Tab-separated table of C-alpha atoms in Angstrom:
chain	number	residue	atom	x	y	z
A	1	UNK	CA	26.059	-3.466	5.537
A	2	UNK	CA	24.000	-3.926	2.442
A	3	UNK	CA	21.346	-6.580	2.127
A	4	UNK	CA	21.683	-8.862	-0.858
A	5	UNK	CA	17.959	-9.624	-0.825
A	6	UNK	CA	16.243	-8.530	-4.029
A	7	UNK	CA	12.634	-9.009	-5.042
A	8	UNK	CA	11.089	-8.816	-8.471
A	9	UNK	CA	8.648	-5.949	-8.867
A	10	UNK	CA	5.659	-8.114	-9.856
A	11	UNK	CA	5.954	-10.159	-6.678
A	12	UNK	CA	6.159	-7.023	-4.600
A	13	UNK	CA	3.159	-5.555	-6.403
A	14	UNK	CA	1.138	-8.760	-5.860
A	15	UNK	CA	1.990	-8.832	-2.170
A	16	UNK	CA	1.165	-5.160	-1.805
A	17	UNK	CA	-2.138	-5.663	-3.617
A	18	UNK	CA	-3.025	-8.641	-1.389
A	19	UNK	CA	-2.168	-6.755	1.791
A	20	UNK	CA	-4.225	-3.782	0.633
A	21	UNK	CA	-7.182	-6.022	-0.147
A	22	UNK	CA	-6.954	-7.642	3.317
A	23	UNK	CA	-6.765	-4.248	5.018
A	24	UNK	CA	-9.802	-2.989	3.089
A	25	UNK	CA	-11.729	-6.174	3.997
A	26	UNK	CA	-10.876	-5.804	7.697
A	27	UNK	CA	-11.899	-2.122	7.600
A	28	UNK	CA	-15.256	-2.997	6.034
A	29	UNK	CA	-15.849	-5.698	8.643
A	30	UNK	CA	-15.033	-3.232	11.457
A	31	UNK	CA	-17.431	-0.649	10.043
A	32	UNK	CA	-20.198	-3.233	9.617
A	33	UNK	CA	-19.646	-4.427	13.200
A	34	UNK	CA	-19.874	-0.844	14.435
A	35	UNK	CA	-23.123	-0.296	12.525
A	36	UNK	CA	-24.550	-3.497	13.956
A	37	UNK	CA	-23.605	-2.406	17.516
A	38	UNK	CA	-25.203	0.982	16.895
A	39	UNK	CA	-28.419	-0.627	15.676
A	40	UNK	CA	-28.424	-2.970	18.672
A	41	UNK	CA	-28.016	0.005	21.026
A	42	UNK	CA	-30.684	2.169	19.398
A	43	UNK	CA	-33.373	-0.499	18.933
A	44	UNK	CA	-34.313	-0.749	22.653
A	45	UNK	CA	-34.545	3.053	22.832
A	46	UNK	CA	-36.932	3.173	19.886
A	47	UNK	CA	-39.007	0.365	21.381
A	48	UNK	CA	-39.191	2.257	24.705
A	49	UNK	CA	-40.540	5.358	22.960
A	50	UNK	CA	-43.442	3.485	21.349
């Protein structure tokens, strides 16, 4: 069975671009969260060595 659903290329490109932008934003947030957790874990160790 064939699907009769067709999409114009510009709409598909816009959706693809938006999804890509969202994924990049989420990835940056995850990396920043990881860096913040690393800093929070290392700070007490540095303070203990002083």
